[in-house]
PDB file of C-alpha atoms and ligand atoms in Angstrom:
ATOM      1  CA  MET M   1      -0.145  -0.083  -0.109  1.00  0.00           C
ATOM      2  CA  SER M   2       1.404   3.424  -1.062  1.00  0.00           C
ATOM      3  CA  ASP M   3       1.345   6.605   1.424  1.00  0.00           C
ATOM      4  CA  ASP M   4      -0.769   8.544  -0.614  1.00  0.00           C
ATOM      5  CA  ILE M   5      -4.020  10.113   0.024  1.00  0.00           C
ATOM      6  CA  VAL M   6      -6.295  10.330  -3.072  1.00  0.00           C
ATOM      7  CA  LEU M   7      -9.194  12.811  -3.872  1.00  0.00           C
ATOM      8  CA  VAL M   8     -11.638  11.878  -6.331  1.00  0.00           C
ATOM      9  CA  ILE M   9     -13.835  14.755  -7.578  1.00  0.00           C
ATOM     10  CA  GLY M  10     -16.751  13.591  -9.487  1.00  0.00           C
ATOM     11  CA  ALA M  11     -17.219  10.389  -7.554  1.00  0.00           C
ATOM     12  CA  ASN M  12     -20.614   9.402  -8.734  1.00  0.00           C
ATOM     13  CA  GLY M  13     -19.967   9.572 -12.476  1.00  0.00           C
ATOM     14  CA  GLN M  14     -19.748   7.054 -14.837  1.00  0.00           C
ATOM     15  CA  LEU M  15     -15.945   6.530 -14.438  1.00  0.00           C
ATOM     16  CA  GLY M  16     -15.703   7.757 -10.776  1.00  0.00           C
ATOM     17  CA  SER M  17     -18.131   5.324  -9.333  1.00  0.00           C
ATOM     18  CA  VAL M  18     -15.899   2.612 -10.963  1.00  0.00           C
ATOM     19  CA  LEU M  19     -12.462   3.977 -10.367  1.00  0.00           C
ATOM     20  CA  ILE M  20     -13.232   4.629  -6.906  1.00  0.00           C
ATOM     21  CA  LYS M  21     -13.127   0.857  -6.069  1.00  0.00           C
ATOM     22  CA  GLU M  22     -10.163   0.216  -7.662  1.00  0.00           C
ATOM     23  CA  LEU M  23      -8.177   2.951  -6.194  1.00  0.00           C
ATOM     24  CA  GLN M  24      -9.819   1.629  -2.763  1.00  0.00           C
ATOM     25  CA  ASN M  25      -7.920  -1.552  -3.537  1.00  0.00           C
ATOM     26  CA  ILE M  26      -4.589  -0.068  -4.154  1.00  0.00           C
ATOM     27  CA  HIS M  27      -4.486   2.596  -1.578  1.00  0.00           C
ATOM     28  CA  GLY M  28      -6.846   1.474   0.953  1.00  0.00           C
ATOM     29  CA  ILE M  29     -10.406   2.194   1.552  1.00  0.00           C
ATOM     30  CA  SER M  30      -9.434   5.113   4.453  1.00  0.00           C
ATOM     31  CA  LYS M  31      -7.096   6.940   2.001  1.00  0.00           C
ATOM     32  CA  VAL M  32      -9.349   7.386  -0.823  1.00  0.00           C
ATOM     33  CA  ILE M  33     -11.792  10.626  -0.289  1.00  0.00           C
ATOM     34  CA  ALA M  34     -14.523  10.300  -2.565  1.00  0.00           C
ATOM     35  CA  SER M  35     -16.448  13.756  -3.301  1.00  0.00           C
ATOM     36  CA  ASP M  36     -19.328  14.992  -5.560  1.00  0.00           C
ATOM     37  CA  VAL M  37     -22.276  17.424  -5.142  1.00  0.00           C
ATOM     38  CA  TYR M  38     -24.380  14.569  -3.833  1.00  0.00           C
ATOM     39  CA  LEU M  39     -24.009  11.517  -1.641  1.00  0.00           C
ATOM     40  CA  ASP M  40     -25.019   8.216  -3.562  1.00  0.00           C
ATOM     41  CA  SER M  41     -27.007   5.842  -1.100  1.00  0.00           C
ATOM     42  CA  ASN M  42     -24.738   2.861  -2.089  1.00  0.00           C
ATOM     43  CA  PHE M  43     -21.651   4.649  -1.737  1.00  0.00           C
ATOM     44  CA  GLU M  44     -18.921   2.621   0.704  1.00  0.00           C
ATOM     45  CA  GLY M  45     -16.154   4.515   2.090  1.00  0.00           C
ATOM     46  CA  VAL M  46     -14.859   8.056   2.948  1.00  0.00           C
ATOM     47  CA  PHE M  47     -16.889  10.861   1.280  1.00  0.00           C
ATOM     48  CA  GLU M  48     -16.891  14.896   1.058  1.00  0.00           C
ATOM     49  CA  LEU M  49     -19.666  16.789  -0.491  1.00  0.00           C
ATOM     50  CA  LEU M  50     -17.904  19.177  -2.672  1.00  0.00           C
ATOM     51  CA  ASP M  51     -18.748  21.678  -5.307  1.00  0.00           C
ATOM     52  CA  ALA M  52     -15.372  21.907  -7.249  1.00  0.00           C
ATOM     53  CA  THR M  53     -16.331  25.122  -8.780  1.00  0.00           C
ATOM     54  CA  ASP M  54     -15.763  26.808  -5.284  1.00  0.00           C
ATOM     55  CA  ILE M  55     -11.963  26.947  -4.924  1.00  0.00           C
ATOM     56  CA  ASP M  56     -11.923  27.591  -1.180  1.00  0.00           C
ATOM     57  CA  SER M  57     -13.872  24.207  -0.684  1.00  0.00           C
ATOM     58  CA  VAL M  58     -11.494  22.408  -2.992  1.00  0.00           C
ATOM     59  CA  HIS M  59      -8.498  23.580  -0.888  1.00  0.00           C
ATOM     60  CA  SER M  60     -10.062  22.930   2.494  1.00  0.00           C
ATOM     61  CA  ILE M  61     -10.781  19.409   1.563  1.00  0.00           C
ATOM     62  CA  VAL M  62      -7.425  19.067   0.221  1.00  0.00           C
ATOM     63  CA  LYS M  63      -5.901  20.437   3.866  1.00  0.00           C
ATOM     64  CA  LYS M  64      -8.297  18.450   5.865  1.00  0.00           C
ATOM     65  CA  HIS M  65      -7.209  15.047   4.412  1.00  0.00           C
ATOM     66  CA  SER M  66      -3.569  16.000   3.547  1.00  0.00           C
ATOM     67  CA  ILE M  67      -4.398  14.930  -0.156  1.00  0.00           C
ATOM     68  CA  THR M  68      -1.266  14.139  -2.412  1.00  0.00           C
ATOM     69  CA  GLN M  69      -3.266  13.026  -5.597  1.00  0.00           C
ATOM     70  CA  ILE M  70      -6.403  14.159  -7.114  1.00  0.00           C
ATOM     71  CA  TYR M  71      -8.503  12.484  -9.904  1.00  0.00           C
ATOM     72  CA  HIS M  72     -10.338  15.322 -11.241  1.00  0.00           C
ATOM     73  CA  LEU M  73     -13.283  13.692 -13.419  1.00  0.00           C
ATOM     74  CA  ALA M  74     -16.302  16.179 -12.862  1.00  0.00           C
ATOM     75  CA  ALA M  75     -17.496  17.821 -16.124  1.00  0.00           C
ATOM     76  CA  ILE M  76     -20.689  18.250 -18.418  1.00  0.00           C
ATOM     77  CA  LEU M  77     -20.152  16.121 -21.504  1.00  0.00           C
ATOM     78  CA  SER M  78     -20.661  16.897 -25.118  1.00  0.00           C
ATOM     79  CA  ALA M  79     -24.303  16.474 -25.771  1.00  0.00           C
ATOM     80  CA  LYS M  80     -25.459  18.393 -22.601  1.00  0.00           C
ATOM     81  CA  GLY M  81     -22.874  20.962 -22.927  1.00  0.00           C
ATOM     82  CA  GLU M  82     -24.418  22.091 -26.251  1.00  0.00           C
ATOM     83  CA  GLN M  83     -27.821  22.516 -24.416  1.00  0.00           C
ATOM     84  CA  GLN M  84     -25.942  25.270 -22.111  1.00  0.00           C
ATOM     85  CA  PRO M  85     -22.925  26.242 -23.679  1.00  0.00           C
ATOM     86  CA  LEU M  86     -21.888  29.060 -21.365  1.00  0.00           C
ATOM     87  CA  LYS M  87     -22.602  27.374 -18.249  1.00  0.00           C
ATOM     88  CA  THR M  88     -20.700  24.609 -19.412  1.00  0.00           C
ATOM     89  CA  TRP M  89     -17.752  26.514 -20.411  1.00  0.00           C
ATOM     90  CA  ASP M  90     -17.723  28.363 -16.609  1.00  0.00           C
ATOM     91  CA  LEU M  91     -18.485  25.068 -15.077  1.00  0.00           C
ATOM     92  CA  ASN M  92     -15.859  22.945 -16.842  1.00  0.00           C
ATOM     93  CA  MET M  93     -12.841  25.378 -16.834  1.00  0.00           C
ATOM     94  CA  LYS M  94     -13.681  26.592 -13.310  1.00  0.00           C
ATOM     95  CA  MET M  95     -13.514  23.267 -11.888  1.00  0.00           C
ATOM     96  CA  THR M  96     -10.175  22.073 -13.869  1.00  0.00           C
ATOM     97  CA  LEU M  97      -8.135  25.588 -12.902  1.00  0.00           C
ATOM     98  CA  ASN M  98      -9.653  25.089  -9.399  1.00  0.00           C
ATOM     99  CA  VAL M  99      -7.972  21.561  -9.152  1.00  0.00           C
ATOM    100  CA  PHE M 100      -4.656  22.761 -10.927  1.00  0.00           C
ATOM    101  CA  GLU M 101      -4.125  25.931  -8.535  1.00  0.00           C
ATOM    102  CA  VAL M 102      -4.897  24.364  -5.395  1.00  0.00           C
ATOM    103  CA  ALA M 103      -2.565  21.373  -6.429  1.00  0.00           C
ATOM    104  CA  ARG M 104      -0.014  24.004  -7.124  1.00  0.00           C
ATOM    105  CA  ILE M 105      -0.183  25.417  -3.660  1.00  0.00           C
ATOM    106  CA  SER M 106      -0.841  22.509  -1.428  1.00  0.00           C
ATOM    107  CA  THR M 107       0.427  18.884  -0.734  1.00  0.00           C
ATOM    108  CA  VAL M 108      -0.781  17.536  -3.999  1.00  0.00           C
ATOM    109  CA  ASN M 109       1.799  16.268  -6.125  1.00  0.00           C
ATOM    110  CA  LYS M 110      -0.070  14.128  -8.820  1.00  0.00           C
ATOM    111  CA  VAL M 111      -3.300  15.156 -10.913  1.00  0.00           C
ATOM    112  CA  PHE M 112      -5.360  13.136 -13.024  1.00  0.00           C
ATOM    113  CA  PHE M 113      -7.059  15.196 -15.486  1.00  0.00           C
ATOM    114  CA  PRO M 114      -9.508  13.260 -18.032  1.00  0.00           C
ATOM    115  CA  SER M 115      -9.568  14.528 -21.639  1.00  0.00           C
ATOM    116  CA  SER M 116     -11.539  13.308 -24.510  1.00  0.00           C
ATOM    117  CA  ILE M 117     -11.790  12.537 -28.294  1.00  0.00           C
ATOM    118  CA  ALA M 118     -13.863  15.508 -28.349  1.00  0.00           C
ATOM    119  CA  VAL M 119     -10.935  17.675 -28.484  1.00  0.00           C
ATOM    120  CA  TYR M 120     -10.608  16.903 -32.375  1.00  0.00           C
ATOM    121  CA  GLY M 121     -12.582  18.726 -35.007  1.00  0.00           C
ATOM    122  CA  ASN M 122     -13.083  18.281 -38.719  1.00  0.00           C
ATOM    123  CA  LYS M 123      -9.458  19.896 -39.458  1.00  0.00           C
ATOM    124  CA  ALA M 124      -7.806  16.574 -38.136  1.00  0.00           C
ATOM    125  CA  PRO M 125      -7.397  13.408 -40.069  1.00  0.00           C
ATOM    126  CA  LEU M 126     -10.585  11.583 -38.688  1.00  0.00           C
ATOM    127  CA  GLN M 127      -8.968   8.104 -39.310  1.00  0.00           C
ATOM    128  CA  LYS M 128      -6.188   7.198 -36.936  1.00  0.00           C
ATOM    129  CA  SER M 129      -6.349  10.722 -35.607  1.00  0.00           C
ATOM    130  CA  PRO M 130      -2.500  11.652 -34.461  1.00  0.00           C
ATOM    131  CA  GLN M 131      -1.737  12.660 -31.081  1.00  0.00           C
ATOM    132  CA  SER M 132      -0.276  16.212 -32.284  1.00  0.00           C
ATOM    133  CA  ALA M 133      -2.987  16.871 -34.786  1.00  0.00           C
ATOM    134  CA  PHE M 134      -4.340  20.260 -35.197  1.00  0.00           C
ATOM    135  CA  LEU M 135      -7.558  20.874 -33.059  1.00  0.00           C
ATOM    136  CA  ASN M 136     -10.889  22.699 -33.585  1.00  0.00           C
ATOM    137  CA  PRO M 137     -13.421  21.009 -31.094  1.00  0.00           C
ATOM    138  CA  ALA M 138     -16.639  21.934 -32.345  1.00  0.00           C
ATOM    139  CA  THR M 139     -18.532  21.370 -29.044  1.00  0.00           C
ATOM    140  CA  VAL M 140     -18.051  23.156 -25.689  1.00  0.00           C
ATOM    141  CA  TYR M 141     -17.348  20.157 -24.013  1.00  0.00           C
ATOM    142  CA  GLY M 142     -14.275  19.606 -26.532  1.00  0.00           C
ATOM    143  CA  ILE M 143     -13.297  23.309 -26.625  1.00  0.00           C
ATOM    144  CA  SER M 144     -12.946  22.925 -22.529  1.00  0.00           C
ATOM    145  CA  LYS M 145     -11.380  19.940 -22.757  1.00  0.00           C
ATOM    146  CA  ALA M 146      -8.766  21.408 -25.160  1.00  0.00           C
ATOM    147  CA  ALA M 147      -8.229  24.336 -23.323  1.00  0.00           C
ATOM    148  CA  GLY M 148      -7.480  22.173 -20.202  1.00  0.00           C
ATOM    149  CA  GLU M 149      -4.829  19.965 -21.774  1.00  0.00           C
ATOM    150  CA  ASN M 150      -3.075  23.394 -22.491  1.00  0.00           C
ATOM    151  CA  TRP M 151      -3.675  24.467 -18.934  1.00  0.00           C
ATOM    152  CA  ALA M 152      -2.331  20.896 -17.742  1.00  0.00           C
ATOM    153  CA  GLN M 153       1.023  21.331 -20.033  1.00  0.00           C
ATOM    154  CA  TYR M 154       1.183  25.183 -18.811  1.00  0.00           C
ATOM    155  CA  TYR M 155       0.936  23.921 -14.767  1.00  0.00           C
ATOM    156  CA  PHE M 156       3.697  21.241 -15.790  1.00  0.00           C
ATOM    157  CA  THR M 157       6.079  23.439 -17.520  1.00  0.00           C
ATOM    158  CA  ASN M 158       5.818  26.670 -15.311  1.00  0.00           C
ATOM    159  CA  TYR M 159       5.561  24.886 -12.037  1.00  0.00           C
ATOM    160  CA  ASP M 160       6.632  21.396 -12.619  1.00  0.00           C
ATOM    161  CA  LEU M 161       2.905  20.187 -11.406  1.00  0.00           C
ATOM    162  CA  ASP M 162       2.905  16.532 -12.340  1.00  0.00           C
ATOM    163  CA  ILE M 163      -0.701  16.437 -14.237  1.00  0.00           C
ATOM    164  CA  ARG M 164      -1.401  13.329 -16.455  1.00  0.00           C
ATOM    165  CA  SER M 165      -4.003  12.758 -18.879  1.00  0.00           C
ATOM    166  CA  ILE M 166      -5.708  10.706 -21.374  1.00  0.00           C
ATOM    167  CA  ARG M 167      -8.324  11.369 -23.968  1.00  0.00           C
ATOM    168  CA  TYR M 168     -10.941   8.948 -23.514  1.00  0.00           C
ATOM    169  CA  PRO M 169     -12.761   7.490 -26.381  1.00  0.00           C
ATOM    170  CA  GLY M 170     -16.568   6.354 -25.467  1.00  0.00           C
ATOM    171  CA  VAL M 171     -16.245   4.413 -22.117  1.00  0.00           C
ATOM    172  CA  ILE M 172     -18.716   1.344 -21.941  1.00  0.00           C
ATOM    173  CA  GLY M 173     -19.205  -0.780 -18.705  1.00  0.00           C
ATOM    174  CA  TYR M 174     -22.019  -2.500 -16.988  1.00  0.00           C
ATOM    175  CA  GLN M 175     -21.436  -1.027 -13.403  1.00  0.00           C
ATOM    176  CA  SER M 176     -22.487   2.635 -14.328  1.00  0.00           C
ATOM    177  CA  MET M 177     -24.535   4.748 -16.698  1.00  0.00           C
ATOM    178  CA  PRO M 178     -23.054   7.724 -18.794  1.00  0.00           C
ATOM    179  CA  GLY M 179     -24.967  10.932 -18.669  1.00  0.00           C
ATOM    180  CA  GLY M 180     -25.151  13.667 -21.545  1.00  0.00           C
ATOM    181  CA  GLY M 181     -22.466  12.425 -23.897  1.00  0.00           C
ATOM    182  CA  THR M 182     -22.616  11.386 -27.679  1.00  0.00           C
ATOM    183  CA  THR M 183     -21.095   8.111 -27.257  1.00  0.00           C
ATOM    184  CA  ASP M 184     -23.768   7.119 -24.377  1.00  0.00           C
ATOM    185  CA  TYR M 185     -25.686   4.921 -27.042  1.00  0.00           C
ATOM    186  CA  ALA M 186     -23.435   2.422 -26.834  1.00  0.00           C
ATOM    187  CA  VAL M 187     -23.880   1.590 -23.224  1.00  0.00           C
ATOM    188  CA  ASP M 188     -27.805   2.066 -23.241  1.00  0.00           C
ATOM    189  CA  ILE M 189     -28.172  -0.460 -26.254  1.00  0.00           C
ATOM    190  CA  TYR M 190     -26.705  -3.449 -24.074  1.00  0.00           C
ATOM    191  CA  HIS M 191     -29.301  -2.197 -21.192  1.00  0.00           C
ATOM    192  CA  SER M 192     -32.087  -2.541 -24.147  1.00  0.00           C
ATOM    193  CA  ALA M 193     -31.051  -5.590 -25.254  1.00  0.00           C
ATOM    194  CA  VAL M 194     -30.955  -7.247 -22.008  1.00  0.00           C
ATOM    195  CA  LYS M 195     -34.414  -5.696 -21.251  1.00  0.00           C
ATOM    196  CA  LYS M 196     -35.758  -7.071 -24.510  1.00  0.00           C
ATOM    197  CA  GLN M 197     -36.787  -3.916 -25.923  1.00  0.00           C
ATOM    198  CA  THR M 198     -36.230  -2.403 -29.314  1.00  0.00           C
ATOM    199  CA  TYR M 199     -33.357   0.157 -29.015  1.00  0.00           C
ATOM    200  CA  ASN M 200     -33.714   3.789 -30.763  1.00  0.00           C
ATOM    201  CA  CYS M 201     -30.481   5.055 -31.746  1.00  0.00           C
ATOM    202  CA  PHE M 202     -29.743   8.534 -31.903  1.00  0.00           C
ATOM    203  CA  LEU M 203     -26.735   8.227 -34.563  1.00  0.00           C
ATOM    204  CA  ASN M 204     -26.698   6.735 -37.825  1.00  0.00           C
ATOM    205  CA  ALA M 205     -26.156   2.822 -38.323  1.00  0.00           C
ATOM    206  CA  ASP M 206     -22.808   3.587 -40.021  1.00  0.00           C
ATOM    207  CA  THR M 207     -21.085   6.213 -37.562  1.00  0.00           C
ATOM    208  CA  LYS M 208     -17.924   4.653 -36.397  1.00  0.00           C
ATOM    209  CA  LEU M 209     -16.732   6.217 -33.244  1.00  0.00           C
ATOM    210  CA  PRO M 210     -13.680   5.237 -31.006  1.00  0.00           C
ATOM    211  CA  MET M 211     -14.837   3.197 -27.825  1.00  0.00           C
ATOM    212  CA  ILE M 212     -13.280   1.295 -24.816  1.00  0.00           C
ATOM    213  CA  PHE M 213     -14.490  -1.075 -22.362  1.00  0.00           C
ATOM    214  CA  MET M 214     -14.477   0.250 -18.484  1.00  0.00           C
ATOM    215  CA  GLU M 215     -11.942  -2.325 -17.841  1.00  0.00           C
ATOM    216  CA  ASP M 216      -9.180  -1.288 -20.048  1.00  0.00           C
ATOM    217  CA  ALA M 217     -10.144   2.502 -19.183  1.00  0.00           C
ATOM    218  CA  ILE M 218      -9.697   1.917 -15.421  1.00  0.00           C
ATOM    219  CA  ARG M 219      -6.454   0.023 -16.304  1.00  0.00           C
ATOM    220  CA  ALA M 220      -4.977   2.938 -18.464  1.00  0.00           C
ATOM    221  CA  THR M 221      -5.534   5.511 -16.010  1.00  0.00           C
ATOM    222  CA  ILE M 222      -4.139   3.450 -13.071  1.00  0.00           C
ATOM    223  CA  GLU M 223      -1.112   2.615 -15.225  1.00  0.00           C
ATOM    224  CA  LEU M 224      -0.467   6.254 -16.420  1.00  0.00           C
ATOM    225  CA  MET M 225      -0.852   7.261 -12.719  1.00  0.00           C
ATOM    226  CA  GLN M 226       1.894   4.750 -11.760  1.00  0.00           C
ATOM    227  CA  VAL M 227       4.600   5.191 -14.358  1.00  0.00           C
ATOM    228  CA  PRO M 228       7.603   7.272 -13.371  1.00  0.00           C
ATOM    229  CA  LYS M 229       7.513  10.840 -14.066  1.00  0.00           C
ATOM    230  CA  ALA M 230      10.426  10.452 -16.660  1.00  0.00           C
ATOM    231  CA  LYS M 231       8.372   8.372 -18.993  1.00  0.00           C
ATOM    232  CA  ILE M 232       5.797  10.643 -19.449  1.00  0.00           C
ATOM    233  CA  LYS M 233       6.574  12.852 -22.627  1.00  0.00           C
ATOM    234  CA  THR M 234       2.901  14.164 -23.687  1.00  0.00           C
ATOM    235  CA  ARG M 235       1.817  16.966 -21.235  1.00  0.00           C
ATOM    236  CA  THR M 236      -1.254  17.980 -22.778  1.00  0.00           C
ATOM    237  CA  SER M 237      -3.129  14.209 -23.026  1.00  0.00           C
ATOM    238  CA  TYR M 238      -2.360  11.016 -24.431  1.00  0.00           C
ATOM    239  CA  ASN M 239      -4.672   9.203 -27.237  1.00  0.00           C
ATOM    240  CA  LEU M 240      -5.685   5.978 -26.158  1.00  0.00           C
ATOM    241  CA  GLY M 241      -6.976   3.598 -28.454  1.00  0.00           C
ATOM    242  CA  SER M 242      -8.889   0.722 -28.027  1.00  0.00           C
ATOM    243  CA  MET M 243     -11.649  -0.696 -30.626  1.00  0.00           C
ATOM    244  CA  SER M 244     -13.594   1.268 -33.111  1.00  0.00           C
ATOM    245  CA  PHE M 245     -17.316   0.475 -34.461  1.00  0.00           C
ATOM    246  CA  SER M 246     -20.631   1.857 -35.420  1.00  0.00           C
ATOM    247  CA  PRO M 247     -24.094   1.386 -34.108  1.00  0.00           C
ATOM    248  CA  SER M 248     -25.026  -1.352 -36.888  1.00  0.00           C
ATOM    249  CA  GLU M 249     -21.456  -3.222 -35.892  1.00  0.00           C
ATOM    250  CA  LEU M 250     -22.227  -3.304 -32.171  1.00  0.00           C
ATOM    251  CA  TYR M 251     -25.958  -4.307 -33.118  1.00  0.00           C
ATOM    252  CA  GLU M 252     -24.853  -7.151 -34.990  1.00  0.00           C
ATOM    253  CA  ALA M 253     -22.421  -8.371 -32.192  1.00  0.00           C
ATOM    254  CA  ILE M 254     -25.056  -7.978 -29.726  1.00  0.00           C
ATOM    255  CA  LYS M 255     -27.678  -9.945 -31.972  1.00  0.00           C
ATOM    256  CA  LYS M 256     -25.394 -13.037 -31.835  1.00  0.00           C
ATOM    257  CA  GLU M 257     -26.203 -13.418 -28.415  1.00  0.00           C
ATOM    258  CA  HIS M 258     -29.847 -12.087 -28.626  1.00  0.00           C
ATOM    259  CA  PRO M 259     -31.171 -13.020 -32.016  1.00  0.00           C
ATOM    260  CA  GLY M 260     -34.309 -11.482 -31.607  1.00  0.00           C
ATOM    261  CA  PHE M 261     -32.911  -7.893 -30.812  1.00  0.00           C
ATOM    262  CA  GLU M 262     -34.072  -5.019 -32.915  1.00  0.00           C
ATOM    263  CA  ILE M 263     -33.022  -1.458 -33.591  1.00  0.00           C
ATOM    264  CA  GLU M 264     -34.458   1.554 -35.122  1.00  0.00           C
ATOM    265  CA  TYR M 265     -32.471   4.736 -36.042  1.00  0.00           C
ATOM    266  CA  GLN M 266     -33.683   8.137 -35.273  1.00  0.00           C
ATOM    267  CA  PRO M 267     -30.479  10.414 -35.506  1.00  0.00           C
ATOM    268  CA  ASP M 268     -30.634  13.938 -33.638  1.00  0.00           C
ATOM    269  CA  PHE M 269     -28.603  16.617 -32.816  1.00  0.00           C
ATOM    270  CA  ARG M 270     -25.694  14.517 -31.489  1.00  0.00           C
ATOM    271  CA  GLN M 271     -25.124  13.144 -35.151  1.00  0.00           C
ATOM    272  CA  GLY M 272     -23.740  16.315 -35.842  1.00  0.00           C
ATOM    273  CA  ILE M 273     -21.275  15.830 -32.758  1.00  0.00           C
ATOM    274  CA  ALA M 274     -20.279  12.620 -34.043  1.00  0.00           C
ATOM    275  CA  ASP M 275     -19.736  13.291 -37.492  1.00  0.00           C
ATOM    276  CA  LYS M 276     -16.814  15.668 -36.354  1.00  0.00           C
ATOM    277  CA  TRP M 277     -14.961  13.140 -34.206  1.00  0.00           C
ATOM    278  CA  PRO M 278     -12.188  10.792 -35.100  1.00  0.00           C
ATOM    279  CA  LYS M 279     -13.456   7.366 -36.481  1.00  0.00           C
ATOM    280  CA  SER M 280     -10.145   5.975 -34.902  1.00  0.00           C
ATOM    281  CA  ILE M 281      -7.210   6.987 -32.660  1.00  0.00           C
ATOM    282  CA  ASP M 282      -3.514   6.482 -33.174  1.00  0.00           C
ATOM    283  CA  ASP M 283      -2.204   6.032 -29.798  1.00  0.00           C
ATOM    284  CA  ASN M 284       1.688   5.057 -30.524  1.00  0.00           C
ATOM    285  CA  GLU M 285       2.601   7.763 -28.169  1.00  0.00           C
ATOM    286  CA  ALA M 286       1.113   5.868 -25.300  1.00  0.00           C
ATOM    287  CA  ARG M 287       2.103   2.396 -26.391  1.00  0.00           C
ATOM    288  CA  ASN M 288       5.701   3.710 -26.633  1.00  0.00           C
ATOM    289  CA  ASP M 289       5.954   5.857 -23.333  1.00  0.00           C
ATOM    290  CA  TRP M 290       4.098   3.684 -20.902  1.00  0.00           C
ATOM    291  CA  ASP M 291       3.293   0.444 -22.753  1.00  0.00           C
ATOM    292  CA  TRP M 292      -0.254   1.132 -23.025  1.00  0.00           C
ATOM    293  CA  LYS M 293      -2.133  -2.237 -24.475  1.00  0.00           C
ATOM    294  CA  PRO M 294      -6.097  -2.746 -24.534  1.00  0.00           C
ATOM    295  CA  LYS M 295      -7.486  -6.248 -23.707  1.00  0.00           C
ATOM    296  CA  PHE M 296     -10.774  -6.250 -24.983  1.00  0.00           C
ATOM    297  CA  ASN M 297     -12.326  -5.888 -28.342  1.00  0.00           C
ATOM    298  CA  LEU M 298     -16.163  -5.557 -29.496  1.00  0.00           C
ATOM    299  CA  LYS M 299     -16.658  -9.507 -29.111  1.00  0.00           C
ATOM    300  CA  SER M 300     -14.946  -9.862 -25.681  1.00  0.00           C
ATOM    301  CA  MET M 301     -16.738  -6.761 -24.436  1.00  0.00           C
ATOM    302  CA  THR M 302     -19.924  -7.722 -25.708  1.00  0.00           C
ATOM    303  CA  SER M 303     -19.894 -11.174 -24.022  1.00  0.00           C
ATOM    304  CA  VAL M 304     -18.873  -9.426 -20.747  1.00  0.00           C
ATOM    305  CA  MET M 305     -21.543  -6.788 -20.773  1.00  0.00           C
ATOM    306  CA  LEU M 306     -24.649  -8.844 -21.750  1.00  0.00           C
ATOM    307  CA  GLU M 307     -23.670 -11.622 -18.685  1.00  0.00           C
ATOM    308  CA  LYS M 308     -23.113  -8.858 -16.253  1.00  0.00           C
ATOM    309  CA  LEU M 309     -26.176  -7.013 -17.114  1.00  0.00           C
ATOM    310  CA  GLU M 310     -28.389 -10.169 -17.365  1.00  0.00           C
ATOM    311  CA  GLU M 311     -27.034 -11.096 -13.911  1.00  0.00           C
ATOM    312  CA  LYS M 312     -28.076  -7.373 -12.567  1.00  0.00           C
ATOM    313  CA  TYR M 313     -31.436  -7.323 -14.110  1.00  0.00           C
ATOM    314  CA  ASN M 314     -32.230 -10.841 -12.748  1.00  0.00           C
ATOM    315  CA  THR M 315     -31.160 -10.014  -9.339  1.00  0.00           C
ATOM    316  CA  THR M 316     -33.293  -6.954  -9.689  1.00  0.00           C
ATOM    317  CA  LYS M 317     -36.276  -9.102 -10.751  1.00  0.00           C
ATOM    318  CA  LEU M 318     -35.967 -11.688  -7.939  1.00  0.00           C
ATOM    319  CA  LYS M 319     -35.908  -8.868  -5.284  1.00  0.00           C
ATOM    320  CA  GLU M 320     -39.062  -7.384  -6.594  1.00  0.00           C
TER     321      GLU M 320
HETATM  322  N1  LIG N   1     -17.904  10.038 -23.923  1.00  0.00           N
HETATM  323  C1  LIG N   1     -17.893  11.570 -24.089  1.00  0.00           C
HETATM  324  C2  LIG N   1     -19.078  12.431 -24.662  1.00  0.00           C
HETATM  325  O1  LIG N   1     -19.752  11.517 -25.419  1.00  0.00           O
HETATM  326  C3  LIG N   1     -16.758  11.835 -24.984  1.00  0.00           C
HETATM  327  O2  LIG N   1     -15.468  11.986 -24.098  1.00  0.00           O
HETATM  328  O3  LIG N   1     -19.375  13.012 -24.449  1.00  0.00           O
END
């Protein structure tokens, strides 16, 4: 066990709620402080209510627990962000800069900041998008992540603050639900299949996007945070590749195990967001610098997703 005391901001979210358990295993339950704007009734561990837009609150929790590492996972995502652009910018940037600034002036020596494939726009090659392509994000979420990446590099260059970052593809897991993203369909569809409902997809059948299974996303995060500082050459954010597929390819993979499953396509405004995002990602830097390698593909992910969700819904039915 390490001597680190870890603060997770956005602990109730899709990634946070799963990452917390992994961090509790690594550091010990008492050394992981979960925080969010409300307490989830199922949460087990140390919890602090925290509105990260208030820098004094962030600072006082860091001081209270002598925090040494922060995982800052709270943000408004791509689709929801477009409904309230100015609020999204304000909130995402305020939280990110509060975390970086508190880390700079406190006991914190390492920060994890998640970025996203949303930093890309139509000026980058959208097949195998390179790490250092020109970024012209089209959503407020993407703009805030691209700005956050540059601020991460600024704090590293000027203050030697060890901020580490990954540009996540769409994250797919059975443990938690995403909210407000453009890649959310790829989680929702599994729930519909297991509940034997027709899935109404908000993207076109052939919209390919980069995706990653939760287990791989969590492992990548932990591996990046554990690698010696000198190995980290990218101080904006690392591209992270895993798999790429379209709704129709995902549907076919599910249909192999659920032959009666049906899908309908009703693209909405999220189609316009997805069209400007990479279809696949070049992650050579992550592979070379810290040995990143995904384990899951569409087939192996689908079989775990269906098995775990079937277990979950059957248990719920038994309890009713
Ligand atoms: N999954 C996110 C979204 O769809 C992208 O990072 O907004």
